[in-house]
Tab-separated table of C-alpha atoms and ligand atoms in Angstrom:
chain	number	residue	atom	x	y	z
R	1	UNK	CA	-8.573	-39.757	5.153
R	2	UNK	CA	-9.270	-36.511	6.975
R	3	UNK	CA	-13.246	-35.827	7.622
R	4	UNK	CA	-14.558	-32.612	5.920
R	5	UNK	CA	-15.909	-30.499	8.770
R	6	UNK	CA	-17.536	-27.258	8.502
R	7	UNK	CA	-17.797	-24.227	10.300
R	8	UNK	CA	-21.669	-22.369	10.796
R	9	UNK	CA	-21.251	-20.298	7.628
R	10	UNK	CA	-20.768	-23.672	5.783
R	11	UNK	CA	-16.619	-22.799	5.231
R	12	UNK	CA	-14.257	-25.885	5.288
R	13	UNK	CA	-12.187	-25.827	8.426
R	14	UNK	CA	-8.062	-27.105	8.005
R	15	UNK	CA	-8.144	-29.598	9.808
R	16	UNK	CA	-4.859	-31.144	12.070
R	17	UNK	CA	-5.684	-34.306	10.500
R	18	UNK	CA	-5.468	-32.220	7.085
R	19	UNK	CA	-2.122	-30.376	8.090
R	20	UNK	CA	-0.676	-34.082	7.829
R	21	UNK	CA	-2.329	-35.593	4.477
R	22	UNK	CA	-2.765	-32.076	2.501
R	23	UNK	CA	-0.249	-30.034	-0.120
R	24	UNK	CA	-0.853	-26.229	1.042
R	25	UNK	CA	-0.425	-24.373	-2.745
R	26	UNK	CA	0.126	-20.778	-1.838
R	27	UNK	CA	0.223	-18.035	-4.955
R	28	UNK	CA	3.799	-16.493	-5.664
R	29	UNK	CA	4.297	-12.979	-5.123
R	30	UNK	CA	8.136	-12.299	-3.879
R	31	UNK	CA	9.965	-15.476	-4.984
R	32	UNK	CA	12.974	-14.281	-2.234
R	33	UNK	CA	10.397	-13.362	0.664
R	34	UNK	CA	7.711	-16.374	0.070
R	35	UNK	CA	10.902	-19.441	-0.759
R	36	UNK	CA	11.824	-18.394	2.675
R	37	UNK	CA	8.156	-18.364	4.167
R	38	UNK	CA	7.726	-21.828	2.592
R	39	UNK	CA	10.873	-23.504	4.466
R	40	UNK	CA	9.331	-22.079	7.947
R	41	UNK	CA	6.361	-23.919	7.454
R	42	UNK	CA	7.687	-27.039	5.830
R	43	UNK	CA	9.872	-27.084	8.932
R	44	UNK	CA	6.866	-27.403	11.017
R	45	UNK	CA	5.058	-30.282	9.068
R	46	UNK	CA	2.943	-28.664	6.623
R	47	UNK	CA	2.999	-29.906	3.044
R	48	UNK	CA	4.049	-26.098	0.905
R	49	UNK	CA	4.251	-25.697	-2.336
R	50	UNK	CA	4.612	-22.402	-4.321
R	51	UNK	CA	2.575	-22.251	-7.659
R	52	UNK	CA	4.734	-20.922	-10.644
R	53	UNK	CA	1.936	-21.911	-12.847
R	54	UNK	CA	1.294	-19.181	-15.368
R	55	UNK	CA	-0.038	-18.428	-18.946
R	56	UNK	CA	-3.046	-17.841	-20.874
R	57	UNK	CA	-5.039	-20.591	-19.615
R	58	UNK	CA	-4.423	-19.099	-15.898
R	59	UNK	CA	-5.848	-15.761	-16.871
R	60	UNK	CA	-8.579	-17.767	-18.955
R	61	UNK	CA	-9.579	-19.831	-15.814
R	62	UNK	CA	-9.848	-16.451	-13.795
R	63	UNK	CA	-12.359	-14.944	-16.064
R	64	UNK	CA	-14.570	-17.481	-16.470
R	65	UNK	CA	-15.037	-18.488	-12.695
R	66	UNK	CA	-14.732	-14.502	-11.354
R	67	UNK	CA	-17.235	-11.690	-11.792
R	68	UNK	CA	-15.379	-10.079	-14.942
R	69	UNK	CA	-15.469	-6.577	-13.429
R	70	UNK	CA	-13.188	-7.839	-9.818
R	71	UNK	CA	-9.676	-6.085	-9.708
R	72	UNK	CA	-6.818	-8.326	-11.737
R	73	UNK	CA	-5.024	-9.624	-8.493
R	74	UNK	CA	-7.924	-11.282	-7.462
R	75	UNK	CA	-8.538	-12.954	-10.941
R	76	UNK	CA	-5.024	-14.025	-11.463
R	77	UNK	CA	-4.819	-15.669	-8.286
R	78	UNK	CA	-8.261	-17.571	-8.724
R	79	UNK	CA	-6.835	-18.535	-12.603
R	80	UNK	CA	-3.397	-20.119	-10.589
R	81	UNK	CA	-5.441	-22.026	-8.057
R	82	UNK	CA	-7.848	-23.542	-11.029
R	83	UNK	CA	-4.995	-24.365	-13.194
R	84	UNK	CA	-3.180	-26.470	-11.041
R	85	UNK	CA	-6.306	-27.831	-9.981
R	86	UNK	CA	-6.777	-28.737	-13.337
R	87	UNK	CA	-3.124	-29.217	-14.485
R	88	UNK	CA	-3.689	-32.905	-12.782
R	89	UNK	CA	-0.716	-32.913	-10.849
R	90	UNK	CA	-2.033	-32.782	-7.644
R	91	UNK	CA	-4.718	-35.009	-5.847
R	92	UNK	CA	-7.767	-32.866	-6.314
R	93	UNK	CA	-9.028	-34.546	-2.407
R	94	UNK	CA	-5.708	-33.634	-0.801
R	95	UNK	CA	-4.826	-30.278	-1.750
R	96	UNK	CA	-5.437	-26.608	0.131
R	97	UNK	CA	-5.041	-23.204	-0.704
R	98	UNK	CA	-3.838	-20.451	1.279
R	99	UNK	CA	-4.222	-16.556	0.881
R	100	UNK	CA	-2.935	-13.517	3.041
R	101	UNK	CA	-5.917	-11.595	4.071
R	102	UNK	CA	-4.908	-7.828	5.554
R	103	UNK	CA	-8.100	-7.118	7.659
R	104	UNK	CA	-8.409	-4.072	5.453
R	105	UNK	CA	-11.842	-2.790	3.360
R	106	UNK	CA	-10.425	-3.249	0.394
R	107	UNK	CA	-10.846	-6.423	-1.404
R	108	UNK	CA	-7.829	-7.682	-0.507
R	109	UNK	CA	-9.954	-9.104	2.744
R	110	UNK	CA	-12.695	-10.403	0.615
R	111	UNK	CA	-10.795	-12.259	-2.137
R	112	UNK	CA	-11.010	-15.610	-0.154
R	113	UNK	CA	-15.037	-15.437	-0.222
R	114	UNK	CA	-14.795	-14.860	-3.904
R	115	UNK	CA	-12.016	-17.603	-4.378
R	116	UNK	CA	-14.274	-20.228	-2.748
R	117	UNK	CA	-17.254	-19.007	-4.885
R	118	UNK	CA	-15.051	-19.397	-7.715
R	119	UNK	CA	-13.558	-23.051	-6.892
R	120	UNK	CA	-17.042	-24.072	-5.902
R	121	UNK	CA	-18.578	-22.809	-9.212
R	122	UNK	CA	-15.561	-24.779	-10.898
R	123	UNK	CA	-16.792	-27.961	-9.527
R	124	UNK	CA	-14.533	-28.606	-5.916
R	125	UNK	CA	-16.442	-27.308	-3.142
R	126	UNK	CA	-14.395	-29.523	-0.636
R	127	UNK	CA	-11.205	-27.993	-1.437
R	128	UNK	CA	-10.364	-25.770	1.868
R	129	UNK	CA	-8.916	-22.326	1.377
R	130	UNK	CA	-7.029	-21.048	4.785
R	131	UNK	CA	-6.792	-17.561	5.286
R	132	UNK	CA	-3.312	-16.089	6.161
R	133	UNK	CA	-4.141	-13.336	8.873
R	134	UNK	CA	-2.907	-11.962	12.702
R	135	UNK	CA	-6.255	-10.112	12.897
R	136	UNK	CA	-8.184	-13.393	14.056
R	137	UNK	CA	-10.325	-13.391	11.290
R	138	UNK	CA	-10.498	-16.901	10.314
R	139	UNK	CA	-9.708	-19.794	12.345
R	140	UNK	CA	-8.499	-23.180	11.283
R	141	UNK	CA	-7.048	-25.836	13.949
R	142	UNK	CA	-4.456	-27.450	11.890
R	143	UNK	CA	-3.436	-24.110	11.122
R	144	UNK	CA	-1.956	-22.023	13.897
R	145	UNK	CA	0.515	-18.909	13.793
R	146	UNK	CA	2.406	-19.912	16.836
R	147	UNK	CA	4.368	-16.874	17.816
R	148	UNK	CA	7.992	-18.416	16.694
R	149	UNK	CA	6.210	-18.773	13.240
R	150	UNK	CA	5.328	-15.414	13.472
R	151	UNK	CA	8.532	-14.080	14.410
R	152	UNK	CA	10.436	-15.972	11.981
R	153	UNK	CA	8.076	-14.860	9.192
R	154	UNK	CA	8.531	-10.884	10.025
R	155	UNK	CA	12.130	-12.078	9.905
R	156	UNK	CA	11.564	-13.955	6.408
R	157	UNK	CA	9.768	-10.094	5.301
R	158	UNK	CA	13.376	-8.109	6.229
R	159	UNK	CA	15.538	-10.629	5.078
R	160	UNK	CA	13.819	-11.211	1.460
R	161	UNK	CA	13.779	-6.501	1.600
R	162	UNK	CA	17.588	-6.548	2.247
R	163	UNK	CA	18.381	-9.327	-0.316
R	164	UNK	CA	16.067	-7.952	-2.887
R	165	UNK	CA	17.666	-4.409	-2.855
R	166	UNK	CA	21.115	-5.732	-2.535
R	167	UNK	CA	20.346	-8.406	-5.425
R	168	UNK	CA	18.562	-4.992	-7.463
R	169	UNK	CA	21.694	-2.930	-6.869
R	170	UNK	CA	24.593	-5.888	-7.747
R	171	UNK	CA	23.099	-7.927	-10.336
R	172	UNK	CA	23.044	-4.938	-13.123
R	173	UNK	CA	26.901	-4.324	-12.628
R	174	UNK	CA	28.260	-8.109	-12.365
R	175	UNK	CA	31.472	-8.745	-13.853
R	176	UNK	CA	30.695	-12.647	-13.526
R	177	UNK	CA	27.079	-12.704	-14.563
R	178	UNK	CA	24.649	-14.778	-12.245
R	179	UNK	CA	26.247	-14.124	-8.951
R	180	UNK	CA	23.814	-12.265	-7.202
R	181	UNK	CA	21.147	-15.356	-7.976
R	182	UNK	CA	23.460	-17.220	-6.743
R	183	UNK	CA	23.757	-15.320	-3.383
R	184	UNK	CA	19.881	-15.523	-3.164
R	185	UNK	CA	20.097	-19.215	-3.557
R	186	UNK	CA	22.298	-19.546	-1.006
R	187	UNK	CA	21.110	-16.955	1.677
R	188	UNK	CA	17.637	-18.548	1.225
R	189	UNK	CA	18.759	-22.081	2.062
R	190	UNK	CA	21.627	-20.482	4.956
R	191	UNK	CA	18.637	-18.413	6.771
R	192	UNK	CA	16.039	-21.518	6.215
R	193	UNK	CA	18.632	-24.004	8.116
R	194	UNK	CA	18.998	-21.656	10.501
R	195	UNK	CA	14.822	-20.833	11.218
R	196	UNK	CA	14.649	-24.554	11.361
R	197	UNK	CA	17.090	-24.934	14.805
R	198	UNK	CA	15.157	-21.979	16.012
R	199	UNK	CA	18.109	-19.419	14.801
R	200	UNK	CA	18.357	-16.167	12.657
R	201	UNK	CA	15.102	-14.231	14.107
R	202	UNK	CA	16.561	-13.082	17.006
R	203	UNK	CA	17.531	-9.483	17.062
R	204	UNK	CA	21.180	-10.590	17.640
R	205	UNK	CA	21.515	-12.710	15.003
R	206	UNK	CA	19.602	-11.250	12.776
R	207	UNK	CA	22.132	-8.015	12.936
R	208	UNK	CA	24.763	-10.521	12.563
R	209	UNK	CA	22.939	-11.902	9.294
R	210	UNK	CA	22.302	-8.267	8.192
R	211	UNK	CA	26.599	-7.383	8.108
R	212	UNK	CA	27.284	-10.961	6.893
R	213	UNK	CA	24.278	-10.496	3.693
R	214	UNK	CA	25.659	-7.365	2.691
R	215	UNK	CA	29.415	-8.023	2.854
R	216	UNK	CA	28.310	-10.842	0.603
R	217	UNK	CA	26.881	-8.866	-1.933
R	218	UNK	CA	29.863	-6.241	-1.677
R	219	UNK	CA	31.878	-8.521	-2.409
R	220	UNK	CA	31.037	-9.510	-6.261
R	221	UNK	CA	32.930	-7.938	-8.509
R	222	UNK	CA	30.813	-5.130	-9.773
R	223	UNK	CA	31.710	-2.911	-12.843
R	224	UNK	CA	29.859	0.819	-12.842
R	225	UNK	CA	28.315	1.750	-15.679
R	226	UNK	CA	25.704	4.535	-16.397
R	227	UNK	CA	22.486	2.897	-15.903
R	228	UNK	CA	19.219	4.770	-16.188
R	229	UNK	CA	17.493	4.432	-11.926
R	230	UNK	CA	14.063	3.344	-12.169
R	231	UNK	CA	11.457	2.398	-8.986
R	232	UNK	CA	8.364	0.278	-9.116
R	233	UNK	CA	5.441	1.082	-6.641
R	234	UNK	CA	1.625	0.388	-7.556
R	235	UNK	CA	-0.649	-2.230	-5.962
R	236	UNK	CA	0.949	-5.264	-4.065
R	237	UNK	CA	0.876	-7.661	-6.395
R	238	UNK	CA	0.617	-6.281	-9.182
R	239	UNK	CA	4.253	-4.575	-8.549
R	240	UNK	CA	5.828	-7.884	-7.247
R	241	UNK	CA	4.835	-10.903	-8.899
R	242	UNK	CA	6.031	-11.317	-11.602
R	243	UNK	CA	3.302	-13.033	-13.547
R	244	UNK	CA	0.990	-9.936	-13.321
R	245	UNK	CA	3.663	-7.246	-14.611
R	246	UNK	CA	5.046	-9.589	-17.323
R	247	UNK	CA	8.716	-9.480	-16.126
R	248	UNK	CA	9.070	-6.266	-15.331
R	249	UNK	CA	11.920	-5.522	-13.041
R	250	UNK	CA	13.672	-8.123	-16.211
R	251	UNK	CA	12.657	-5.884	-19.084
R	252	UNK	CA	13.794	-3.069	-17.072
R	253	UNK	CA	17.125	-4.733	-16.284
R	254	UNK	CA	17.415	-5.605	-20.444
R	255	UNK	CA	17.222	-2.015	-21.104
R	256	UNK	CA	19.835	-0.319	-19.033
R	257	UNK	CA	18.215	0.280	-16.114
R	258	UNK	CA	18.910	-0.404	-12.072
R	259	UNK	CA	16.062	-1.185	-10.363
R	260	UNK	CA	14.946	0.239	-6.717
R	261	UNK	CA	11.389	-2.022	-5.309
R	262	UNK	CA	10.136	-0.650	-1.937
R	263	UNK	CA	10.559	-3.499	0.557
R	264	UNK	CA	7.335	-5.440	2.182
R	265	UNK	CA	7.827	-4.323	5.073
R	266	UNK	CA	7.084	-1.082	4.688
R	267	UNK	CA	3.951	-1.819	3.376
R	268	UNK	CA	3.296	-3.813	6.749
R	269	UNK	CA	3.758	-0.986	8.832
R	270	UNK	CA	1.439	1.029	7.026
R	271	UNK	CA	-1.308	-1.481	7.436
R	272	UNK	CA	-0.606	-1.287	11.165
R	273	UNK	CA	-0.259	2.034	11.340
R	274	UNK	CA	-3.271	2.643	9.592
R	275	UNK	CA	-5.556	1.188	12.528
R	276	UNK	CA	-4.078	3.567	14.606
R	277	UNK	CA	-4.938	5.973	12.333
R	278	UNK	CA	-8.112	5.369	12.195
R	279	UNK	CA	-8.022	5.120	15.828
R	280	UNK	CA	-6.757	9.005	16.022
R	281	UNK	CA	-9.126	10.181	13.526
R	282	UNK	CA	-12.300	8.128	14.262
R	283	UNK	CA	-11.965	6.990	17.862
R	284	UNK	CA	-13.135	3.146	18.268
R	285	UNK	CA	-11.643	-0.018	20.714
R	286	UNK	CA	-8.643	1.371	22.872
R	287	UNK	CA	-7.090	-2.775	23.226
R	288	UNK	CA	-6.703	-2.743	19.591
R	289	UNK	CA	-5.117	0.794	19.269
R	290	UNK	CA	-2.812	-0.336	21.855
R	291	UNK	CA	-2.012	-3.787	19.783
R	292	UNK	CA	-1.406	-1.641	17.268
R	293	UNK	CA	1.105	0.215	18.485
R	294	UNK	CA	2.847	-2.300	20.053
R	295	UNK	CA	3.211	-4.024	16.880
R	296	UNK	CA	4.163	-1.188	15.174
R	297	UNK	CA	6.933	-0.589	17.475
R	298	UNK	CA	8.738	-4.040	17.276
R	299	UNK	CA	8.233	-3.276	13.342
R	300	UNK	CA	10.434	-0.054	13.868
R	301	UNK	CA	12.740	-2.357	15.768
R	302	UNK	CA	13.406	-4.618	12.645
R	303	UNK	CA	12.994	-1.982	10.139
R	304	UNK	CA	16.255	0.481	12.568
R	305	UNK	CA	18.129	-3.065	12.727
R	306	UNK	CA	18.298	-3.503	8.926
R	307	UNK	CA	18.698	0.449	8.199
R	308	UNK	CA	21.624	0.454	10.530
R	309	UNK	CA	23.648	-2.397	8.555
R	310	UNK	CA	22.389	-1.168	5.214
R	311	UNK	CA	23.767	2.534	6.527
R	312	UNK	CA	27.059	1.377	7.054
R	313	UNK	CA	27.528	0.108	3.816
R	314	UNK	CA	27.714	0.954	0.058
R	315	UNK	CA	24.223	0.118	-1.213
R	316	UNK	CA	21.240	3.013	-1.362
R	317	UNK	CA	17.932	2.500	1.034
R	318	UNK	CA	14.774	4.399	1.167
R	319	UNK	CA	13.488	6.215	4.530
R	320	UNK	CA	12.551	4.752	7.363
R	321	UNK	CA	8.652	4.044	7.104
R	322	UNK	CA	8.253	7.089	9.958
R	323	UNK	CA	9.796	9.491	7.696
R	324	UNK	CA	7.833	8.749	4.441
R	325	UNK	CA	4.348	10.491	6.504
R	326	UNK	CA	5.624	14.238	6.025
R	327	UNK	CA	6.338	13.867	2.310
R	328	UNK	CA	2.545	13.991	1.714
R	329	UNK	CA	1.571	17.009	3.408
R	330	UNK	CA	-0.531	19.324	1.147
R	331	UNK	CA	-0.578	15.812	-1.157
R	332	UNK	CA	-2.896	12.782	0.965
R	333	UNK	CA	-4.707	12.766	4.240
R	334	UNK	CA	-2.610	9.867	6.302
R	335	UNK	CA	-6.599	8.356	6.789
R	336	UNK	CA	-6.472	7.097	2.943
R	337	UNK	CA	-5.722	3.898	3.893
R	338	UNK	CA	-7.468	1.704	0.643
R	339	UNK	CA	-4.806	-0.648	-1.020
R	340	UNK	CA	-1.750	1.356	-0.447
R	341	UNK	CA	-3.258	4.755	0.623
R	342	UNK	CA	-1.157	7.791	1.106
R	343	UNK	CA	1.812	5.561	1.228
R	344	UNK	CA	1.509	5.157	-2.531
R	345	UNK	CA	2.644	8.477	-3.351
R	346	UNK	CA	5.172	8.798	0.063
R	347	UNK	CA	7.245	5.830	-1.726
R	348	UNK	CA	6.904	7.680	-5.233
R	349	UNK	CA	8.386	11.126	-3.321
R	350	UNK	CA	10.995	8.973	-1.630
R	351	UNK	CA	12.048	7.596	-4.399
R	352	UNK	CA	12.583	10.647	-6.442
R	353	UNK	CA	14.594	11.762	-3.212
R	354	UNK	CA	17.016	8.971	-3.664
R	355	UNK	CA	17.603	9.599	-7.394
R	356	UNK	CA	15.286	6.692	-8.547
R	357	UNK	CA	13.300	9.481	-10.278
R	358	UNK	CA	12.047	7.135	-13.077
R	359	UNK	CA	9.159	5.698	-11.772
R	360	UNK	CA	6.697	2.682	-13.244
R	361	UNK	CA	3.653	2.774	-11.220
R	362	UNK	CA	1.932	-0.402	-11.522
R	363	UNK	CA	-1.889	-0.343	-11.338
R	364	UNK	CA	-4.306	-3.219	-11.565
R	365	UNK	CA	-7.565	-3.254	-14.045
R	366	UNK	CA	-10.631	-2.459	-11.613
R	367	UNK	CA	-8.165	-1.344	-8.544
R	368	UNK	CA	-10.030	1.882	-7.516
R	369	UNK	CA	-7.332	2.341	-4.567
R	370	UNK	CA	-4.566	2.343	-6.693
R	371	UNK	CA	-6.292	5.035	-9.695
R	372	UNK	CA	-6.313	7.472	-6.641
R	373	UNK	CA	-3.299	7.150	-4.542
R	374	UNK	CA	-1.129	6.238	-7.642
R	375	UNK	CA	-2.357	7.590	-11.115
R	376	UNK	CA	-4.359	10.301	-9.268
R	377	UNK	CA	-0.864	11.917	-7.801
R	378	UNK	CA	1.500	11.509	-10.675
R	379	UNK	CA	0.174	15.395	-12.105
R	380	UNK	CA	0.546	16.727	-8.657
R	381	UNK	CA	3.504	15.012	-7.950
R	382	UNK	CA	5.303	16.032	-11.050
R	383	UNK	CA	4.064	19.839	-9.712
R	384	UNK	CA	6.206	19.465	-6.990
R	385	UNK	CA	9.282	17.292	-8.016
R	386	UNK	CA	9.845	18.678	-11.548
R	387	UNK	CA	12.501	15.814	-11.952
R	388	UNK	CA	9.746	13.253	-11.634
R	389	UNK	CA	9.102	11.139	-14.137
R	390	UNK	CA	6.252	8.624	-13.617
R	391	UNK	CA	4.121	6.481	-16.249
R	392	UNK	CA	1.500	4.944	-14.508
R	393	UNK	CA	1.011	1.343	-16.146
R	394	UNK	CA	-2.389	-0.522	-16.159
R	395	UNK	CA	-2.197	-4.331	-15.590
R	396	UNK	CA	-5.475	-6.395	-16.857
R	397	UNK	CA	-6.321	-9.386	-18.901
R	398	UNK	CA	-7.451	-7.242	-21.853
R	399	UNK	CA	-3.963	-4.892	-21.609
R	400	UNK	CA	-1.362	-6.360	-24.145
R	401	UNK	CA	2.151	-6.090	-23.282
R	402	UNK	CA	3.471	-4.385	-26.310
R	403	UNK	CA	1.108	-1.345	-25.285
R	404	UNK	CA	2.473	-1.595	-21.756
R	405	UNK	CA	6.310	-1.807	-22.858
R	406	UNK	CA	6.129	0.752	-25.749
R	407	UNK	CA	4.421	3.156	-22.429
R	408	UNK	CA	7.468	2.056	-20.144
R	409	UNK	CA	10.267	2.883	-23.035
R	410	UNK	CA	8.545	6.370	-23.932
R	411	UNK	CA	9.243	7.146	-19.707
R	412	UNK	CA	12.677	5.422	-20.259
R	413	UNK	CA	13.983	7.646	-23.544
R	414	UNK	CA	13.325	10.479	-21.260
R	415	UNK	CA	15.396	9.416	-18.748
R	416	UNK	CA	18.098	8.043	-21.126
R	417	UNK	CA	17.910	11.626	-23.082
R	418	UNK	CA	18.589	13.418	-19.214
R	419	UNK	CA	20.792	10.907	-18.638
R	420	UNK	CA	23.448	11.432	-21.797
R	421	UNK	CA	22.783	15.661	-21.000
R	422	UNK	CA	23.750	14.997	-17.216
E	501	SF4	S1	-5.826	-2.730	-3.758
E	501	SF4	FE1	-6.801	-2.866	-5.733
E	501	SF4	S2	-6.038	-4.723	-6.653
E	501	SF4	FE2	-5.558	-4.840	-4.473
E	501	SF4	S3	-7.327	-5.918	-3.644
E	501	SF4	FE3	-7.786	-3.754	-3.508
E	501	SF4	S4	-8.963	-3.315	-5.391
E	501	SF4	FE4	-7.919	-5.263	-5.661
C-alpha cells in the first residue's frame, strides 16, 4: 500500500505509487468538457471518476465542515467530496481529490487549503487533495501535466465550447427529440479514442474535427420555432454546474427558451491575459509576462481555428476573446481581474450584441467578485443597451429555488411580451 509522505507544510504529496492504487474523484462542472478531461487521464493510468453526487446532505456536509460565511462554490464542492466520502462506496484509504486552482487572489486559489481543513476536521486527514494548476503551485510526483496532457486538455476546453453551443442551438428545435445528446455521446467517446492514439489535438485535425462536429449537428432535423434567446454568465461554477444553479440551462429549455453559455475558453484567456495585465499596469517579472503572452497567443490560435469553422456555418458564436476588451470602455478598468473581472460584463454586452439579450446572471452567496463585475453593471449596462434585460440570480444554501425561478420567469415574461410585439 502506498506510504503517506508529506511535504514541509505537512500537505500529503500524490504519490506514483498512489497514481496506481488511488480513485482520483474530481467535482463536475461541464459534464461535455470534464467526460472528455476524464478519458485523457484514464488513458494515462490514473484511476478518474466524476462525482454526480448531489442533494441536501451535500450542501449539509458543506456547512458544517466550512466557515459558514465562504462563497457557495467552495462549500458545494467540500459537501461533494464529504458525501462520497461518506456515501461508503469508495475505500476511504484509496481515494484522492483533485481541484483546479487558477493562481488568481480570489479564493478560487485558496479553496484547496480550506478543503483539506475541512476533510481533516471531518475525520480523514490522509486523504490527499492534488491541485490542478500550470502556474507551478503545487507539486505532486505521481501527478505530472506532461505537455501532450496539456495540449489535449486545451483541446478537451474547445471541443466541449463547440459541442456545447452547437448542442444549445439544436437540441431546442429537434424534430426527433434526444439527438443532440446523442451527438455528445458520441463525439465524446470519437474525440476520447482519438486523444488516446495521440490524435485530435493537433491543429490539423482538430480543424478537421471542427467541420466534421458541426456538419453533425447541421444535420438533425431541426424545426424553427420562436423561442425566447437567453445567455447565462455569473461566476464559474455557479453558471456551469449544474448542481449549483438547480438545472438551469433545463428550466430555461422547459420554458421556451434557446440557450447561449459563453465557452471556457474564453474565460482561460482572460486569466492569462490578466497577468499581462497586471504586468502593463503594475510592472513585476518580465519571464512571466513573456509566458504569458506566449500562452495567450497559442490560445488565439485555438480560439481563430474554432471561429473559422463555426463562421462558415449556420450556428451563432460570440466574439473573439480580443474583441470583448473595447465593449467595457467607460464600463470596467481591464485590471479588475477578481473571479471574472471586467470580462463579466464584456460577455453580458456581447451577448446582447448577438440577440441573446435575456440574460441570467448567476452569482454565488459570499462571491464579492461577482456582486461587482456582475450585479454591480446590470443598471449601467441597461443605460447603455436599452434592450438589455438582465436578472441577476443569487445562488446559496439558504436561497430556495422557487424564489430563484419565480425571479428568472418575471425576466422571461418580458422577453416573451417583446417577443409576441416583435
Ligand atoms: S469568484 Fe466568487 S465564488 Fe468564485 S472563488 Fe471567488 S469568491 Fe468564490
Amino acid at each position: 500500500m502506498a506510504e503517506i509522505i508529506r511535504d514541509k507544510y505537512g500537505r500529503i504529496i500524490f504519490t506514483k505509487e498512489m497514481k496506481k492504487e488511488y480513485t482520483v474523484l474530481v467535482p463536475d462542472m461541464l459534464p461535455i468538457h470534464f467526460n472528455l478531461m476524464k478519458n485523457i487521464f484514464t488513458a494515462e493510468g490514473y484511476k478518474v471518476e466524476l462525482l454526480d453526487n448531489k442533494g441536501a446532505n451535500v450542501k449539509q456536509l458543506g456547512l458544517k465542515y466550512m466557515h459558514n460565511d465562504i462563497c457557495y462554490p467552495a462549500l458545494l464542492v467540500a459537501g461533494q467530496f464529504l458525501d462520497a466520502i461518506k456515501s461508503g462506496k469508495y475505500d476511504v484509504n484509496k481515494i484522492a481529490f483533485i481541484i483546479m486552482q487558477t493562481g488568481g487572489g480570489c479564493r478560487a486559489s485558496n479553496y484547496i487549503h480550506l478543503l483539506r481543513k475541512a476533510i481533516k476536521k471531518a475525520g480523514y486527514p490522509n486523504i490527499p487533495i492534488i491541485s490542478f494548476n500550470i502556474s507551478g503551485l503545487e507539486k505532486n510526483s505521481g501527478f505530472k501535466l506532461t505537455l501532450p496532457i496539456i495540449r489535449k486538455t486545451l483541446a478537451s476546453v474547445i471541443y466541449g465550447d463547440l459541442i456545447m453551443l452547437l448542442s444549445n442551438q439544436t437540441r431546442p428545435y429537434e424534430v426527433k427529440k434526444g439527438e443532440s445528446d446523442r451527438l455528445i455521446k458520441k463525439w465524446v467517446s470519437d474525440l476520447s479514442k482519438q486523444f488516446r492514439v495521440s490524435k485530435g489535438y493537433g491543429f490539423k485535425q482538430m480543424r478537421e474535427n471542427f467541420d466534421k462536429i458541426i456538419r453533425n449537428f447541421s444535420d438533425i432535423k431541426i424545426e424553427k420555432k420562436e423561442k425566447i434567446k437567453v445567455g447565462i454568465v455569473g461566476e464559474i461554477y455557479v453558471k456551469y454546474a449544474k448542481f449549483a444553479n438547480n438545472d438551469l440551462e433545463k428550466f430555461l429549455e422547459e420554458h421556451n427558451c434557446e440557450v447561449m453559455v459563453p465557452g471556457l475558453l474564453g474565460f482561460l484567456m482572460f486569466k492569462v491575459d490578466a497577468r499581462i495585465q497586471d504586468h502593463l499596469l503594475y510592472g513585476g517579472n518580465i519571464i512571466r509576462n513573456v509566458l504569458a503572452k506566449k500562452l495567450l497567443h497559442f490560445l488565439e490560435k485555438i480560439e481563430n481555428a474554432f471561429m473559422e469553422a463555426v463562421e462558415k456555418s449556420r450556428f451563432t458564436q460570440l466574439s473573439a476573446y480580443e474583441h470583448t476588451k473595447p465593449l467595457v470602455n467607460g464600463l470596467i478598468g481591464l485590471g479588475n481581474r477578481m473571479g471574472e473581472g471586467w470580462f463579466l460584463p464584456a460577455e453580458m454586452i456581447d451577448l446582447v450584441n448577438y440577440g441573446y439579450e435575456n440574460i441570467v446572471c448567476t452569482q454565488p452567496f459570499g462571491c464579492l467578485p461577482t456582486h461587482i463585475c456582475g450585479k454591480g453593471m446590470v443598471h449601467k449596462i441597461k443605460t447603455m443597451y436599452p434592450n438589455a434585460n438582465i436578472v441577476p440570480v443569487d445562488y446559496d444554501t439558504g436561497a430556495t429555488k422557487v424564489n430563484q425561478e419565480n425571479r428568472i420567469k418575471l425576466m422571461l415574461s418580458v422577453a416573451a411580451e417583446k417577443l409576441q410585439n416583435e
